[in-house]
Coordinates of C-alpha atoms in Angstrom, one line a residue:
M1 CA 111.9 95.1 139.8
F2 CA 110.1 92.3 137.8
R3 CA 106.6 91.1 137.9
S4 CA 106.2 87.7 136.6
V5 CA 103.0 86.8 134.6
S6 CA 101.9 83.9 132.5
V7 CA 102.8 85.6 129.0
C8 CA 102.7 83.4 126.0
C9 CA 103.1 85.2 122.7
L10 CA 105.0 85.3 119.8
L11 CA 102.7 87.7 120.8
W12 CA 103.5 91.0 119.2
L13 CA 105.0 89.4 116.2
G14 CA 102.0 90.0 114.4
M15 CA 98.9 91.5 113.3
A16 CA 96.4 91.9 110.3
E17 CA 96.9 94.6 107.7
V18 CA 97.3 94.5 104.3
G19 CA 100.9 94.3 103.3
A20 CA 101.7 92.9 106.7
A21 CA 104.4 90.0 107.2
I22 CA 103.1 89.1 110.4
A23 CA 99.3 89.4 111.8
M24 CA 98.0 88.9 115.4
V25 CA 94.7 89.1 116.9
V26 CA 94.6 89.7 120.7
V27 CA 91.0 89.1 122.1
P28 CA 89.8 89.2 125.9
D29 CA 89.4 85.8 127.4
G30 CA 86.7 86.6 129.8
L31 CA 88.7 85.9 132.8
G32 CA 90.4 89.0 133.3
G33 CA 93.3 88.2 130.5
T34 CA 93.7 87.8 126.6
T35 CA 94.4 85.4 124.2
Y36 CA 96.1 85.9 120.7
T37 CA 96.2 84.2 117.5
F38 CA 98.8 84.9 114.5
E39 CA 99.6 84.2 111.3
E40 CA 102.6 84.8 108.7
M41 CA 100.9 86.9 105.8
S42 CA 103.9 87.1 103.5
A43 CA 107.6 86.0 103.5
N44 CA 109.7 87.8 106.1
P45 CA 112.7 89.8 104.8
L46 CA 116.1 88.3 104.6
V47 CA 118.5 89.8 106.8
P48 CA 122.3 89.7 107.4
V49 CA 123.4 86.9 109.7
S50 CA 125.2 89.6 111.9
M51 CA 121.9 91.2 112.8
V52 CA 120.6 88.0 114.3
L53 CA 121.3 87.7 118.1
S54 CA 122.4 84.2 119.1
S55 CA 119.9 84.5 122.1
G56 CA 116.6 85.5 120.5
F57 CA 115.3 88.7 118.9
R58 CA 114.5 92.2 120.4
M59 CA 111.7 94.2 118.8
E60 CA 109.7 97.4 119.4
L61 CA 106.2 97.3 120.1
P62 CA 103.5 99.2 118.4
S63 CA 103.4 102.7 119.8
G64 CA 99.9 103.1 121.4
M65 CA 99.2 99.8 121.8
F66 CA 99.1 99.9 125.6
V67 CA 97.4 102.4 127.8
A68 CA 99.4 105.3 129.2
S69 CA 100.5 103.6 132.2
G70 CA 102.3 100.8 130.2
P71 CA 102.2 97.3 130.6
G72 CA 103.5 97.3 134.1
S73 CA 100.1 98.5 135.5
G74 CA 101.0 101.7 136.9
G75 CA 104.5 100.5 138.2
A76 CA 107.9 100.9 136.7
S77 CA 108.4 97.2 136.3
D78 CA 109.1 95.0 133.4
I79 CA 106.7 92.1 132.5
V80 CA 108.7 88.8 132.5
G81 CA 107.5 85.4 131.4
V82 CA 109.3 82.0 131.0
F83 CA 107.0 79.4 129.6
P84 CA 107.1 76.1 127.5
A85 CA 107.6 76.5 124.0
V86 CA 104.4 78.7 122.6
A87 CA 105.8 79.6 119.2
R88 CA 108.8 78.2 116.7
V89 CA 110.7 80.1 114.1
R90 CA 112.4 78.2 111.5
E91 CA 115.3 79.9 109.8
T92 CA 114.8 78.9 106.2
G93 CA 118.7 79.2 105.3
S94 CA 120.2 76.5 107.6
G95 CA 116.9 74.9 108.4
G96 CA 117.3 75.6 112.3
A97 CA 113.8 75.6 114.5
Y98 CA 114.0 77.4 117.5
D99 CA 111.4 77.4 120.1
V100 CA 110.4 81.1 121.6
V101 CA 110.4 80.1 125.5
S102 CA 110.8 83.6 127.2
L103 CA 109.5 87.0 126.7
L104 CA 110.4 90.2 128.7
I105 CA 108.4 93.3 127.9
G106 CA 109.6 96.8 128.9
A107 CA 108.0 98.7 131.6
D108 CA 107.1 101.5 129.2
G109 CA 105.7 98.8 126.6
S110 CA 107.8 100.4 124.0
Y111 CA 109.7 96.8 123.4
A112 CA 109.8 93.1 123.8
S113 CA 112.7 90.8 123.9
F114 CA 111.8 86.8 122.9
G115 CA 114.6 84.4 123.8
F116 CA 115.2 81.2 121.8
D117 CA 115.6 77.6 123.8
R118 CA 119.1 77.6 122.1
A119 CA 121.8 79.7 120.6
F120 CA 121.1 80.8 117.0
A121 CA 123.6 79.0 114.7
S122 CA 124.1 80.2 110.9
G123 CA 124.9 77.5 108.3
P124 CA 128.5 77.1 107.0
G125 CA 129.1 80.2 104.5
Q126 CA 125.7 81.5 105.2
S127 CA 125.5 85.5 105.3
E128 CA 121.7 86.0 105.2
A129 CA 118.7 84.8 107.3
R130 CA 115.1 84.3 106.8
F131 CA 112.8 83.4 109.7
A132 CA 109.4 81.8 109.0
L133 CA 107.0 81.9 111.8
V134 CA 105.5 78.5 112.8
P135 CA 102.0 79.7 114.2
G136 CA 100.6 78.1 117.2
G137 CA 97.8 78.9 119.6
P138 CA 95.9 80.4 120.5
G139 CA 98.1 81.5 123.3
A140 CA 97.5 83.2 126.4
L141 CA 98.6 86.8 127.7
G142 CA 98.7 87.4 131.5
I143 CA 97.6 91.2 130.3
A144 CA 94.6 92.5 131.3
P145 CA 92.3 93.6 128.1
E146 CA 91.9 97.0 129.8
A147 CA 95.6 97.5 129.7
L148 CA 95.7 97.1 125.8
V149 CA 94.2 100.1 123.4
P150 CA 91.7 98.3 120.9
G151 CA 92.3 98.8 117.5
T152 CA 95.0 97.9 114.9
H153 CA 98.7 98.8 115.6
V154 CA 101.5 98.5 113.4
V155 CA 105.3 98.5 113.7
S156 CA 108.1 97.2 111.5
S157 CA 110.6 94.4 112.8
V158 CA 114.0 93.6 111.2
L159 CA 113.4 90.1 111.3
F160 CA 109.8 90.1 110.6
G161 CA 109.0 92.9 108.5
P162 CA 105.7 94.9 108.8
V163 CA 103.9 93.6 112.0
T164 CA 100.3 94.4 112.6
V165 CA 98.4 93.7 115.8
T166 CA 94.8 94.1 116.2
V167 CA 93.5 94.1 119.8
V168 CA 89.8 93.2 119.8
P169 CA 87.9 95.5 122.5
E170 CA 86.1 93.7 125.6
S171 CA 82.5 93.2 124.5
G172 CA 81.0 95.8 127.3
S173 CA 83.4 98.3 125.8
A174 CA 82.8 97.9 122.0
G175 CA 80.0 100.2 121.4

């Protein structure tokens, strides 16, 4: 079963820690949801073209980022979002730009799958790819602040290298 939410995020593509390639900050929006901003801190790694999915990319999410019940809020449902382009990645070898237009977060909060607006295509004879993140935002997440664990969470992504997500606590729970 899927629960639709307005999730916008190259979300967990980033966070802020020394050595992180991508840094993302998630902040309560005061309306029951969260907003995020992200930036590329250093160049993302070169990866073999064979490791890039044509439809987008999948990455693990930082363990401990979600409360024990997971993002499905007590249910066994995935979180699915389809939205206008909220972020763009540019492949530096071929020069192709891909808008990120969909997101699925697994019910257990262990992974996210991001979908491109079109199929990835490498350039002639290209064997490696490097994706540069074009930041946008802030973006909106349809995930309640209480479903996220405040603090800094880190995970490694094949396409993006070290990803650090900093979850800012709600002001009432910050002390």
